[in-house]
Coordinates of C-alpha atoms in Angstrom, one line a residue:
X1 CA 107.7 122.4 98.3
X2 CA 106.9 119.5 95.9
X3 CA 107.3 117.1 98.8
X4 CA 105.0 119.1 101.0
X5 CA 102.4 119.2 98.2
X6 CA 102.6 115.4 97.8
X7 CA 102.2 115.1 101.6
X8 CA 99.0 117.2 101.5
X9 CA 97.6 115.4 98.5
X10 CA 98.2 112.0 100.0
X11 CA 97.2 112.5 103.6
X12 CA 94.4 115.1 103.6
X13 CA 91.0 113.9 104.8
X14 CA 88.4 115.8 106.8
X15 CA 89.1 113.8 109.9
X16 CA 92.9 114.3 109.7
X17 CA 92.5 118.0 109.0
X18 CA 90.2 118.4 112.0
X19 CA 92.6 116.5 114.2
X20 CA 95.6 118.6 113.0
X21 CA 93.7 121.8 113.9
X22 CA 92.9 120.4 117.3
X23 CA 96.5 119.4 117.9
X24 CA 97.8 122.9 116.9
X25 CA 95.2 124.7 119.0
X26 CA 95.7 122.4 122.0
X27 CA 99.5 122.9 121.8
X28 CA 99.3 126.7 121.9
X29 CA 96.5 126.6 124.6
X30 CA 98.9 124.5 126.7
X31 CA 101.7 127.1 126.3
X32 CA 99.4 129.9 127.5
X33 CA 97.4 128.1 130.2
X34 CA 99.9 125.3 131.2
X35 CA 97.4 122.6 130.3
X36 CA 98.7 119.1 129.9
X37 CA 95.7 117.8 128.1
X38 CA 96.1 117.2 124.3
X39 CA 93.1 118.2 122.2
X40 CA 93.7 115.7 119.4
X41 CA 95.5 112.5 118.5
X42 CA 99.1 112.4 117.2
X43 CA 99.7 113.8 113.7
X44 CA 103.0 111.9 113.4
X45 CA 104.4 108.7 114.9
X46 CA 107.6 106.7 114.8
X47 CA 107.4 102.9 115.0
X48 CA 110.5 100.8 115.6
X49 CA 110.8 97.8 113.2
X50 CA 113.8 96.3 114.9
X51 CA 116.6 97.1 117.4
X52 CA 119.1 95.1 115.3
X53 CA 121.9 96.9 113.4
X54 CA 124.8 95.8 111.3
X55 CA 126.9 98.8 112.3
X56 CA 128.6 99.9 115.5
X57 CA 128.2 103.7 115.7
X58 CA 129.8 105.0 119.0
X59 CA 126.9 107.1 120.2
X60 CA 124.1 104.6 119.4
X61 CA 122.7 102.0 121.9
X62 CA 121.9 99.7 118.9
X63 CA 125.4 100.0 117.4
X64 CA 127.0 99.5 120.8
X65 CA 124.7 96.6 121.7
X66 CA 124.1 98.4 125.0
X67 CA 120.3 98.6 125.4
X68 CA 118.9 98.6 128.9
X69 CA 115.5 97.4 127.5
X70 CA 114.4 94.3 125.6
X71 CA 115.5 94.0 122.0
X72 CA 113.7 92.3 119.2
X73 CA 111.6 92.7 116.0
X74 CA 108.1 94.2 115.4
X75 CA 105.5 91.5 114.9
X76 CA 103.1 91.9 111.9
X77 CA 100.0 91.2 113.9
X78 CA 100.9 94.0 116.4
X79 CA 101.6 96.5 113.7
X80 CA 98.4 95.7 111.9
X81 CA 96.4 96.2 115.1
X82 CA 98.2 99.5 115.9
X83 CA 97.7 100.8 112.4
X84 CA 94.0 100.2 112.5
X85 CA 93.8 102.3 115.8
X86 CA 95.9 105.2 114.4
X87 CA 95.2 105.4 110.7
X88 CA 92.1 107.6 110.8
X89 CA 93.9 110.6 112.3
X90 CA 97.6 109.9 111.6
X91 CA 99.3 111.8 108.8
X92 CA 102.9 110.8 109.0
X93 CA 104.5 107.5 110.0
X94 CA 108.3 107.1 110.3
X95 CA 109.5 103.5 110.4
X96 CA 112.6 104.1 112.5
X97 CA 113.7 104.5 116.1
X98 CA 116.7 102.4 116.8
X99 CA 118.2 99.7 114.6
X100 CA 118.4 99.3 110.8
X101 CA 114.9 99.1 109.4
X102 CA 115.8 97.0 106.4
X103 CA 117.0 94.1 108.5
X104 CA 113.4 93.4 109.2
X105 CA 112.0 91.0 106.6
X106 CA 108.5 92.6 106.7
X107 CA 109.4 96.3 106.6
X108 CA 108.2 96.8 103.0
X109 CA 104.8 95.2 103.8
X110 CA 104.5 97.5 106.8
X111 CA 105.2 100.5 104.6
X112 CA 102.8 99.4 101.9
X113 CA 99.9 98.9 104.3
X114 CA 100.4 102.4 105.9
X115 CA 100.8 104.0 102.4
X116 CA 97.5 102.3 101.2
X117 CA 95.7 104.0 104.1
X118 CA 96.9 107.4 102.8
X119 CA 99.6 107.9 105.5
X120 CA 102.9 109.6 104.5
X121 CA 105.6 107.1 105.1
X122 CA 109.3 107.6 105.9
X123 CA 112.3 105.7 107.1
X124 CA 116.0 106.2 107.8
X125 CA 118.7 103.7 106.7
X126 CA 122.4 103.1 106.4
X127 CA 121.6 101.7 102.9
X128 CA 123.8 98.6 103.2
X129 CA 120.8 96.3 102.4
X130 CA 119.5 98.2 99.3
X131 CA 120.2 95.8 96.5
X132 CA 118.9 96.4 92.9
X133 CA 116.0 94.1 93.7
X134 CA 115.2 95.7 97.0
X135 CA 115.4 99.2 95.5
X136 CA 112.6 98.3 93.1
X137 CA 110.5 96.9 96.0
X138 CA 111.1 100.0 98.0
X139 CA 109.7 102.2 95.2
X140 CA 106.8 99.8 94.7
X141 CA 105.9 99.9 98.4
X142 CA 104.8 103.5 98.2
X143 CA 107.5 104.8 100.6
X144 CA 107.4 108.6 100.4
X145 CA 110.7 109.6 102.0
X146 CA 114.0 107.9 102.8
X147 CA 117.0 109.3 104.7
X148 CA 120.3 107.7 103.8
X149 CA 123.1 108.2 106.4
X150 CA 126.3 109.2 104.6
X151 CA 128.7 110.5 107.2
X152 CA 131.8 110.8 105.1
X153 CA 132.9 110.9 101.5
X154 CA 135.9 108.5 101.8
X155 CA 135.9 105.1 103.4
X156 CA 138.6 106.2 105.9
X157 CA 136.4 109.1 107.2
X158 CA 133.1 107.3 106.9
X159 CA 134.1 104.3 109.0
X160 CA 135.3 106.5 111.9
X161 CA 131.7 107.0 112.9
X162 CA 129.9 104.3 110.9
X163 CA 132.0 101.6 112.4
X164 CA 131.9 98.3 110.4
X165 CA 130.3 100.2 107.6
X166 CA 131.2 100.3 103.9
X167 CA 130.8 103.6 102.0
X168 CA 130.6 101.9 98.6
X169 CA 127.5 99.9 99.8
X170 CA 125.8 103.2 100.7
X171 CA 126.6 104.7 97.3
X172 CA 125.6 101.6 95.5
X173 CA 122.3 101.4 97.4
X174 CA 121.6 105.1 96.6
X175 CA 122.3 104.5 92.9
X176 CA 120.0 101.5 92.8
X177 CA 117.2 103.5 94.4
X178 CA 117.6 106.5 92.1
X179 CA 117.6 104.2 89.1
X180 CA 114.6 102.2 90.3
X181 CA 112.6 105.3 90.9
X182 CA 113.4 106.5 87.3
X183 CA 112.7 103.1 85.7
X184 CA 109.3 102.9 87.5
X185 CA 108.5 106.5 86.6
X186 CA 107.8 107.2 90.2
X187 CA 108.2 110.5 92.1
X188 CA 108.8 108.7 95.3
X189 CA 110.5 108.1 97.6
X190 CA 112.0 111.6 98.1
X191 CA 115.7 110.7 98.7
X192 CA 117.8 112.6 101.3
X193 CA 121.4 112.2 102.1
X194 CA 121.8 112.9 105.9
X195 CA 125.3 113.9 107.0
X196 CA 125.8 113.7 110.7
X197 CA 128.5 116.3 111.3
X198 CA 131.3 115.2 113.7
X199 CA 134.8 116.4 114.1
X200 CA 136.3 113.6 111.9
X201 CA 134.1 114.4 108.9
X202 CA 133.5 118.2 109.2
X203 CA 136.2 118.9 106.5
X204 CA 134.1 116.9 104.0
X205 CA 130.9 119.0 104.1
X206 CA 131.5 120.6 100.7
X207 CA 132.6 117.2 99.2
X208 CA 129.3 115.7 100.6
X209 CA 127.3 118.3 98.7
X210 CA 129.1 117.4 95.5
X211 CA 128.5 113.7 96.1
X212 CA 124.8 114.4 96.6
X213 CA 124.7 116.1 93.3
X214 CA 126.7 113.3 91.6
X215 CA 124.3 110.6 92.8
X216 CA 121.2 112.8 92.0
X217 CA 119.6 112.6 95.4
X218 CA 116.8 115.2 96.0
X219 CA 118.6 117.0 98.9
X220 CA 121.3 116.7 101.5
X221 CA 120.9 117.6 105.2
X222 CA 123.6 118.3 107.7
X223 CA 122.6 117.2 111.2
X224 CA 124.1 118.1 114.5
X225 CA 125.4 115.1 116.5
X226 CA 124.3 114.1 119.9
X227 CA 127.0 112.9 122.3
X228 CA 126.4 111.6 125.8
X229 CA 129.5 113.0 127.5
X230 CA 129.8 116.5 126.3
X231 CA 130.3 118.7 129.4
X232 CA 134.1 118.4 129.3
X233 CA 134.4 118.1 125.6
X234 CA 134.3 115.1 123.3
X235 CA 136.4 114.2 120.2
X236 CA 133.2 113.9 118.2
X237 CA 132.1 117.5 118.8
X238 CA 132.8 119.6 115.6
X239 CA 135.0 122.6 115.7
X240 CA 132.6 124.4 113.3
X241 CA 130.1 126.0 115.7
X242 CA 127.3 126.1 113.2
X243 CA 127.3 122.3 113.0
X244 CA 127.7 121.7 116.7
X245 CA 124.8 121.0 119.2
X246 CA 127.1 122.3 122.0
X247 CA 128.6 125.7 122.9
X248 CA 132.0 125.9 124.5
X249 CA 132.4 128.5 127.3
X250 CA 135.5 130.4 128.6
X251 CA 136.1 127.8 131.3
X252 CA 136.3 125.0 128.7
X253 CA 133.0 123.5 129.6
X254 CA 130.3 122.7 127.0
X255 CA 126.5 123.2 127.2
X256 CA 123.7 122.4 124.8
X257 CA 122.9 125.4 122.6
X258 CA 119.1 124.9 122.8
X259 CA 117.3 127.2 125.3
X260 CA 115.1 124.3 126.4
X261 CA 112.0 126.4 127.0
X262 CA 109.2 124.8 129.0
X263 CA 107.2 123.6 126.1
X264 CA 107.6 121.0 123.3
X265 CA 105.6 120.5 120.2
X266 CA 106.5 116.8 120.0
X267 CA 104.6 116.1 123.3
X268 CA 101.3 117.3 121.7
X269 CA 101.8 116.1 118.1
X270 CA 103.6 112.8 118.1
X271 CA 105.1 109.8 119.9
X272 CA 107.4 106.8 119.5
X273 CA 106.4 103.2 119.7
X274 CA 109.1 100.5 120.3
X275 CA 109.0 97.2 118.6
X276 CA 107.3 95.6 121.6
X277 CA 104.6 98.3 122.0
X278 CA 106.0 100.7 124.6
X279 CA 104.9 104.2 123.9
X280 CA 107.6 106.8 124.8
X281 CA 107.6 110.6 124.4
X282 CA 110.2 111.0 121.7
X283 CA 113.3 109.7 119.9
X284 CA 115.6 110.9 122.7
X285 CA 114.3 108.2 125.0
X286 CA 116.4 105.5 123.3
X287 CA 116.1 103.1 126.2
X288 CA 112.4 103.7 126.8
X289 CA 113.0 104.9 130.4
X290 CA 109.8 107.0 130.2
X291 CA 107.2 104.5 129.3
X292 CA 103.8 106.2 128.9
X293 CA 102.0 102.8 128.4
X294 CA 102.1 99.7 126.3
X295 CA 100.0 98.9 123.3
X296 CA 100.0 95.2 124.2
X297 CA 97.9 96.1 127.3
X298 CA 95.8 99.2 126.3
X299 CA 94.8 101.2 123.2
X300 CA 96.7 104.2 122.0
X301 CA 94.0 106.7 122.9
X302 CA 94.0 105.6 126.5
X303 CA 97.7 106.0 126.7
X304 CA 97.9 109.3 124.9
X305 CA 95.2 110.9 127.1
X306 CA 96.1 109.0 130.2
X307 CA 97.5 110.0 133.6
X308 CA 101.1 109.0 132.9
X309 CA 101.4 111.1 129.8
X310 CA 99.6 114.0 131.5
X311 CA 102.0 113.9 134.4
X312 CA 105.0 113.9 132.0
X313 CA 103.6 116.9 130.1
X314 CA 103.0 118.7 133.4
X315 CA 106.6 118.1 134.4
X316 CA 107.8 119.5 131.0
X317 CA 105.6 122.6 131.3
X318 CA 107.0 123.2 134.8
X319 CA 110.7 122.5 134.2
X320 CA 111.9 120.9 131.0
X321 CA 115.5 121.2 132.0
X322 CA 114.8 118.7 134.8
X323 CA 113.9 115.9 132.5
X324 CA 116.9 113.8 131.6
X325 CA 116.0 113.0 127.9
X326 CA 115.3 116.7 127.3
X327 CA 118.8 117.9 128.4
X328 CA 120.4 116.9 125.1
X329 CA 117.6 117.9 122.8
X330 CA 118.5 119.3 119.4
X331 CA 115.4 121.5 119.0
X332 CA 116.7 124.9 118.0
X333 CA 120.1 123.5 116.9
X334 CA 119.2 121.7 113.6
X335 CA 121.1 122.7 110.5
X336 CA 119.7 121.9 107.0
X337 CA 121.6 122.4 103.8

């Protein structure tokens, strides 16, 4: 509740409130009348600082170094131009898609500029680059929320998914951040431990809660894991059904639990922008196979309300299960602590 109130206090303007109302009304209008036209501009957006990552997680294109799209780093001049377009109506900006955000040298400048425009800012990190100095800079940047991936409470378990990672670096980075926030007498960023539940670490769920309490983070979230090859089972799928994105049937086959109804809030409320300006529907399109447009060639409003986006929304309203990136969607299967 405190975080939500901070969000409201920071972001609320007449223009953003009007836009949010238009987005909500337009979304429910689309569900009833099957209209693919959005009534407002995005409330939230994810921008990718970099595709580079220091880890080698087995279900991540960045970790596996197996992108089928161009890789690189967000340029400051591009970010500044995009921010000017979006700031008047945008409420939430997440600096994350693929890659480790803190590899980018300018990430804190990006966060600071967005924060100064009254946008609620967030990022997700493996915390390996949060030194004592960097922690102080993170707090000073105005970052509102940070998710720290901690997928194990011992090194042996942690590194089974976070390949090449060091648990102690994660814990040290967390400690530095908590201390910096305290020393600077700041209420932000809101610090979240995110625990991706897979079979190798599911026995450490209760230990993870204790660790979150020990390191004085604000909350811990347990997230279901996406795996690409799940139909015939996968060694990463948890045995605890509550924390699994997939359901096993009597014939031994697995399916996604989510009902995949023919509507999706994300398509009317937000989008993802890759480091080189490609606008894609959501974070499940990791290789940007569904490019709605490119901000290096046209402005965001033209893309958001353009023919390509409209056609994609129409397809979703007609048959979401037929869209490849929707088939593994976690909507309806999220588990928070």
